[in-house]
XYZ file of C-alpha atoms in Angstrom:
434
model
C 62.952 46.610 65.731
C 65.676 43.163 65.932
C 63.865 42.174 68.036
C 59.849 42.599 67.053
C 61.978 40.824 63.173
C 63.098 37.664 65.131
C 59.417 37.833 66.939
C 57.775 38.752 62.615
C 59.832 36.196 61.370
C 59.305 33.818 64.499
C 55.956 33.921 63.215
C 55.610 33.534 60.160
C 57.968 30.265 60.122
C 55.343 28.846 62.382
C 52.892 29.149 60.240
C 54.751 28.385 56.866
C 56.334 25.074 57.853
C 52.121 24.435 59.437
C 51.047 25.018 56.185
C 53.789 22.687 54.417
C 53.790 20.077 56.919
C 49.862 19.592 55.570
C 51.135 19.692 51.947
C 53.446 16.303 52.603
C 51.095 13.579 52.474
C 49.191 15.177 49.361
C 50.183 15.384 45.552
C 52.520 17.311 44.882
C 51.684 20.025 41.691
C 54.753 20.826 39.634
C 57.054 22.738 41.243
C 55.490 22.194 44.225
C 58.604 23.715 46.445
C 59.124 26.954 44.532
C 55.314 28.072 44.941
C 55.589 27.186 48.566
C 59.082 29.349 49.135
C 57.316 31.650 46.892
C 54.291 32.219 49.688
C 57.234 32.421 52.276
C 57.294 36.677 51.425
C 54.019 37.665 51.651
C 53.260 35.828 54.849
C 56.031 37.770 56.237
C 55.392 41.097 55.232
C 51.419 40.155 56.679
C 52.791 39.236 59.818
C 54.625 42.099 60.419
C 51.547 44.066 59.431
C 49.178 42.271 61.058
C 50.762 40.789 64.069
C 48.972 41.972 67.827
C 51.792 42.489 69.601
C 52.977 45.404 67.022
C 49.339 46.500 66.518
C 47.863 46.645 69.637
C 47.087 48.086 72.940
C 44.064 46.647 74.475
C 42.145 43.554 74.695
C 39.849 44.516 72.077
C 41.709 45.794 70.064
C 44.003 43.156 70.308
C 41.105 40.224 69.674
C 39.693 42.746 66.597
C 44.032 41.982 64.807
C 43.966 38.960 65.628
C 40.614 38.303 64.181
C 42.008 40.074 61.445
C 45.486 38.345 61.679
C 43.063 34.733 61.265
C 40.939 35.794 58.551
C 43.731 37.048 55.707
C 46.538 34.487 56.785
C 43.293 32.239 56.473
C 43.120 32.750 52.698
C 46.622 33.564 52.547
C 47.898 30.106 53.723
C 44.388 28.233 51.894
C 46.112 29.981 48.576
C 48.883 28.672 48.992
C 48.161 24.955 49.974
C 46.231 24.985 46.878
C 49.006 26.299 44.693
C 51.358 23.406 46.388
C 48.836 20.458 46.008
C 46.602 19.119 43.675
C 43.312 19.769 45.848
C 40.379 21.263 46.378
C 39.908 25.271 47.492
C 37.682 24.409 50.243
C 39.983 21.338 51.674
C 42.704 23.840 51.315
C 40.646 26.255 53.323
C 40.059 23.394 55.888
C 43.849 22.462 56.002
C 44.296 26.170 56.171
C 42.380 26.758 59.505
C 44.698 23.747 61.228
C 47.424 25.258 60.113
C 46.706 28.004 61.955
C 45.689 26.992 65.125
C 48.943 24.200 65.249
C 50.935 27.367 64.318
C 49.014 29.651 67.227
C 48.837 26.691 69.660
C 52.652 26.388 68.834
C 53.422 30.276 69.595
C 51.116 29.894 73.009
C 53.035 27.022 74.818
C 56.486 29.295 73.950
C 54.864 32.417 75.531
C 54.040 30.296 78.325
C 57.150 29.678 78.826
C 58.684 33.008 78.397
C 55.351 33.796 80.848
C 56.712 30.999 83.289
C 60.435 32.253 83.748
C 58.941 36.381 83.648
C 57.074 34.861 86.926
C 59.864 33.295 88.269
C 61.697 36.737 88.945
C 64.517 35.919 84.949
C 62.725 36.611 82.176
C 64.431 34.915 79.122
C 66.489 37.258 77.027
C 65.316 36.550 73.409
C 68.170 38.894 71.972
C 70.646 35.416 73.850
C 71.892 32.751 71.636
C 70.938 29.847 73.323
C 66.873 31.137 73.143
C 67.043 31.751 70.065
C 68.179 28.245 69.791
C 66.283 26.664 71.693
C 63.342 29.039 69.772
C 64.682 27.088 66.467
C 64.275 23.597 68.399
C 60.360 24.149 69.783
C 59.480 25.509 66.000
C 61.465 21.820 64.390
C 59.648 19.423 66.904
C 55.973 21.430 66.952
C 57.163 20.753 62.508
C 57.524 16.958 63.531
C 54.764 16.073 65.250
C 52.606 17.801 63.256
C 54.110 15.772 60.052
C 53.800 12.887 62.047
C 49.953 13.277 63.350
C 47.499 15.494 61.678
C 49.361 15.900 58.437
C 49.355 11.904 57.519
C 45.806 10.749 59.512
C 43.416 13.522 58.938
C 43.538 13.129 55.244
C 42.023 9.876 53.970
C 44.480 8.180 50.951
C 46.137 11.612 50.391
C 42.540 13.241 49.690
C 40.224 15.655 51.406
C 36.700 15.293 51.168
C 35.639 19.263 52.534
C 32.095 19.971 51.769
C 30.185 23.459 52.725
C 29.100 22.555 56.558
C 31.983 21.135 57.374
C 34.495 24.419 55.847
C 32.002 26.402 58.355
C 32.171 25.171 60.973
C 35.805 24.730 61.585
C 36.587 28.332 60.615
C 33.980 28.961 63.438
C 35.669 27.184 65.681
C 39.046 28.474 64.806
C 37.790 32.329 65.350
C 36.412 31.336 69.131
C 39.529 30.041 70.164
C 41.722 32.809 68.391
C 39.215 34.988 70.818
C 41.022 32.903 73.179
C 44.418 33.458 72.176
C 44.133 37.421 72.541
C 43.296 36.769 76.071
C 46.397 34.285 76.166
C 48.726 36.702 73.944
C 47.977 39.720 75.797
C 50.389 40.806 79.058
C 47.436 40.919 80.932
C 47.961 37.193 81.454
C 50.630 37.316 83.801
C 48.673 39.421 86.303
C 45.597 36.951 86.089
C 45.356 34.001 88.014
C 46.430 30.541 87.426
C 43.190 28.558 87.462
C 41.568 31.316 84.984
C 44.869 31.116 82.733
C 44.050 27.375 82.701
C 40.526 27.144 82.391
C 41.872 29.155 78.830
C 43.799 26.437 77.675
C 41.159 23.722 78.517
C 38.877 26.235 76.261
C 41.573 26.162 73.425
C 42.428 22.038 74.127
C 38.601 21.260 73.590
C 38.228 23.544 70.459
C 41.361 21.651 69.097
C 40.010 18.283 70.140
C 36.344 19.304 68.792
C 37.492 20.452 65.095
C 40.000 16.625 65.036
C 36.985 14.617 65.413
C 34.669 16.861 63.565
C 37.000 15.451 60.643
C 37.524 12.287 61.954
C 33.576 11.529 62.101
C 32.871 13.383 58.766
C 35.963 11.125 57.345
C 33.976 8.328 58.472
C 31.500 9.739 56.240
C 32.578 9.771 53.243
C 34.501 6.410 53.910
C 31.341 4.716 54.194
C 29.588 6.706 51.618
C 32.236 5.998 48.994
C 31.865 1.690 49.775
C 27.867 1.749 50.002
C 28.691 3.389 46.271
C 31.493 0.722 46.137
C 29.047 -2.563 47.484
C 26.049 -1.084 44.763
C 28.644 -1.139 42.296
C 29.710 -4.509 42.804
C 25.907 -5.882 43.052
C 24.763 -4.029 40.111
C 27.670 -5.391 37.835
C 26.994 -8.650 39.671
C 23.671 -8.132 38.608
C 24.036 -7.264 35.374
C 25.236 -10.169 33.784
C 22.129 -12.043 33.403
C 21.114 -8.759 30.746
C 24.270 -9.339 28.974
C 23.873 -12.916 28.709
C 20.364 -12.239 27.958
C 21.873 -10.116 24.819
C 24.282 -12.489 24.294
C 21.249 -15.131 23.171
C 19.580 -12.711 21.347
C 22.921 -12.171 19.032
C 23.480 -15.977 18.748
C 19.877 -16.469 17.642
C 19.441 -13.711 15.048
C 23.274 -14.524 14.202
C 21.209 -18.370 13.628
C 18.935 -16.930 11.595
C 21.413 -15.123 9.603
C 23.283 -17.607 8.591
C 19.992 -19.623 7.709
C 19.046 -17.292 5.178
C 22.936 -16.788 3.696
C 22.575 -20.562 3.030
C 19.202 -19.848 1.272
C 20.550 -17.002 -1.336
C 23.310 -19.188 -2.132
C 20.839 -21.833 -2.535
C 18.698 -19.208 -4.902
C 21.659 -17.779 -6.549
C 23.672 -20.708 -7.779
C 24.848 -18.516 -10.645
C 26.879 -15.543 -10.449
C 24.553 -13.462 -11.968
C 24.183 -10.722 -9.756
C 27.445 -9.386 -8.182
C 25.755 -7.087 -5.857
C 23.728 -9.466 -4.515
C 27.089 -11.515 -3.829
C 28.523 -8.818 -2.878
C 26.093 -8.426 0.570
C 26.182 -12.375 0.897
C 29.612 -12.410 1.487
C 29.515 -9.103 3.896
C 26.612 -10.778 6.216
C 28.185 -14.230 6.244
C 31.636 -12.595 7.552
C 29.431 -10.215 10.171
C 28.094 -14.071 10.941
C 31.184 -15.455 11.547
C 33.110 -12.187 13.657
C 30.278 -12.869 16.317
C 30.919 -15.997 16.112
C 34.298 -15.541 16.666
C 34.800 -14.623 20.536
C 31.971 -17.322 22.123
C 34.189 -21.037 22.166
C 36.069 -21.052 25.642
C 35.052 -23.004 27.460
C 33.019 -20.941 30.005
C 29.875 -19.252 29.554
C 30.394 -16.205 31.139
C 33.694 -15.438 29.734
C 32.050 -16.529 25.822
C 29.025 -14.268 27.082
C 31.636 -10.647 28.274
C 33.965 -11.984 24.931
C 31.068 -11.926 22.741
C 29.793 -8.398 24.397
C 32.985 -7.270 24.340
C 34.198 -8.161 20.709
C 30.893 -5.654 19.086
C 31.916 -2.651 21.181
C 35.162 -3.346 20.191
C 34.020 -3.475 16.228
C 31.710 -0.392 16.643
C 35.235 1.735 18.012
C 37.174 -0.241 14.965
C 39.547 -1.805 17.970
C 40.929 -5.221 17.107
C 40.837 -7.868 20.579
C 42.568 -10.621 20.640
C 41.232 -13.427 22.371
C 43.494 -16.949 23.678
C 41.429 -17.469 26.371
C 40.926 -21.352 28.390
C 37.828 -20.841 30.233
C 37.935 -24.499 31.494
C 40.322 -22.878 34.019
C 38.072 -20.061 36.092
C 35.457 -22.969 36.312
C 35.909 -21.852 40.537
C 34.080 -18.245 39.848
C 30.865 -17.168 40.707
C 29.098 -16.451 37.325
C 28.321 -12.615 38.973
C 32.090 -11.897 40.063
C 33.350 -13.650 36.162
C 31.519 -11.083 34.762
C 32.705 -8.657 37.076
C 35.919 -8.761 36.392
C 36.326 -9.045 32.815
C 34.385 -6.324 31.886
C 35.403 -4.365 34.380
C 39.284 -4.947 32.704
C 38.337 -4.789 28.804
C 35.648 -1.388 29.348
C 39.281 0.124 31.131
C 41.710 -1.029 28.105
C 38.931 0.106 25.281
C 38.061 3.410 27.275
C 42.169 3.446 26.359
C 42.391 2.517 23.367
C 40.054 5.004 22.208
C 41.627 8.011 23.016
C 45.098 6.649 20.448
C 44.593 8.314 17.552
C 46.815 6.216 15.704
C 44.502 3.276 14.432
C 47.166 0.700 13.722
C 47.543 0.869 17.907
C 44.281 0.323 18.937
C 43.981 -3.708 19.783
C 43.425 -5.277 23.000
C 45.084 -8.438 24.076
C 43.621 -11.276 26.628
C 45.160 -14.501 27.749
C 43.562 -16.572 30.603
C 45.662 -19.807 30.818
C 47.366 -22.231 33.011
C 50.770 -21.727 34.211
C 52.336 -24.073 37.212
C 49.344 -24.462 38.466
C 48.035 -20.911 38.321
C 45.145 -19.470 37.051
C 46.951 -16.237 34.800
C 44.883 -13.591 33.084
C 46.483 -10.685 31.001
C 44.936 -7.880 29.846
C 47.854 -5.465 27.590
C 46.050 -2.604 25.801
C 47.333 1.062 24.908
C 48.640 3.224 27.829
C 46.117 6.121 28.784
C 47.947 9.383 27.944
C 49.573 11.203 30.950
C 47.395 14.385 30.641
C 43.830 11.931 30.591
C 42.530 11.110 34.101
C 40.316 8.348 35.279
C 37.177 8.894 35.708
C 35.253 8.607 38.994
C 32.883 5.146 37.651
C 36.558 4.030 36.281
C 38.092 4.770 39.906
C 35.279 2.621 41.820
C 35.663 -0.046 38.378
C 38.917 -0.392 39.572
C 37.953 -0.990 42.984
C 35.803 -3.683 42.067
C 38.517 -5.638 40.432
C 40.321 -5.063 42.972
C 37.973 -6.068 45.794
C 37.124 -9.743 43.320
C 41.161 -10.646 42.584
C 40.950 -10.525 47.077
C 38.041 -12.188 47.141
C 39.626 -14.764 44.907
C 43.148 -15.148 46.380
C 45.010 -13.678 44.265
C 47.151 -11.289 43.419
C 47.509 -7.890 40.875
C 50.161 -6.564 39.249
C 49.716 -3.565 36.849
C 52.823 -2.161 34.352
C 53.778 0.667 31.259
C 56.183 -0.098 29.056
C 56.876 1.163 25.607
C 53.668 2.983 25.416
C 51.414 0.161 26.472
C 49.634 -1.103 29.993
C 49.568 -4.370 31.125
C 47.495 -5.862 33.694
C 48.306 -8.643 35.396
C 46.270 -11.453 37.576
C 47.445 -14.962 39.111
C 44.779 -17.169 41.387
C 45.623 -20.077 43.229
C 44.249 -23.181 41.172
C 44.061 -24.523 44.123
C 40.686 -22.762 44.106
C 39.261 -24.868 41.102
C 40.117 -28.130 43.092
C 37.781 -26.568 45.912
C 35.125 -26.023 43.540
């Protein structure tokens, strides 16, 4: 009974450490360690109940038992991973498949060591202290290998993008792997020919390799899809400048016409006989001045962006304070300059909108030259911790980073005292080359 208990604990710890290893490079949920420790007891219980060595007397029973164990642990380890890290259910189940196959591989390697000594006529004493320490050392080595190879390299930027086809394929590859594991885990393996045993090990290695390459192919596909989406968004934002420029020209034309109408009305109403008419004239004149306030930066593209975003801020009751010297941005292509400032100001506006206090809904923009560098600062209210960026905002940030890198700039962010600051520095030597 003691030997069986140690056997169960060893196999349960292998599965638990494998699942924990796949959780390390991912973003953890609150109290992730306590949740992981809480799943250790169900793992021990399930291993004891479904352990094939304790339940099977023939190869067919062993295969059925091992398949039942695979499905049960597939669900249980998936629940553990999903509870510990911020990941979707399909990705958690995919990591569970890898955890099971990796732990089963480690167990088979140890079982192979036992068979090797048994064939030499010197079977291992599994109850002795040296053998137990060797088991612990083997488990620690297995944990180290998983942490430094699979768990860190398979995820893409700390996340998995697993679809139904990839999950289904991985599940059935795991079943085929476990069917061969059933024969290698049985007592009949001692009587089998060495070439047959090696063939089964090669088959299992093939399944692991197939699953790994499948992971890499799908990861590359997800990376390519993300890159295509980023390129499409980048080109659309560059092309959007012409549309925004035409809209601003229309606004300027209407604003000029409004000024002429205001001047004519003031000439017609020389005497303040109608206070209501005078109030309407004053309001129209104030609106015309507001639309003209941000259009004299020395850079036509920046004028377009600020005019467009000033109107958006006005409609959302946000104060936009801009101190800008657009002449230092002459080295930018028009589309890149529009996309850069449009993305930064859109992100700042979305953050300011979520602030309940009207007095804190303000955005400060600074564009200037300091010590032979072009400096761009955008300060806006910080977003609440519970509000996550949308997928569109995620790609907008990537477009901003791409433009900054294209012009050899550096981008830094800082969150302090309820405000979020974005600071970009470009070498002004670029403007000389332009």
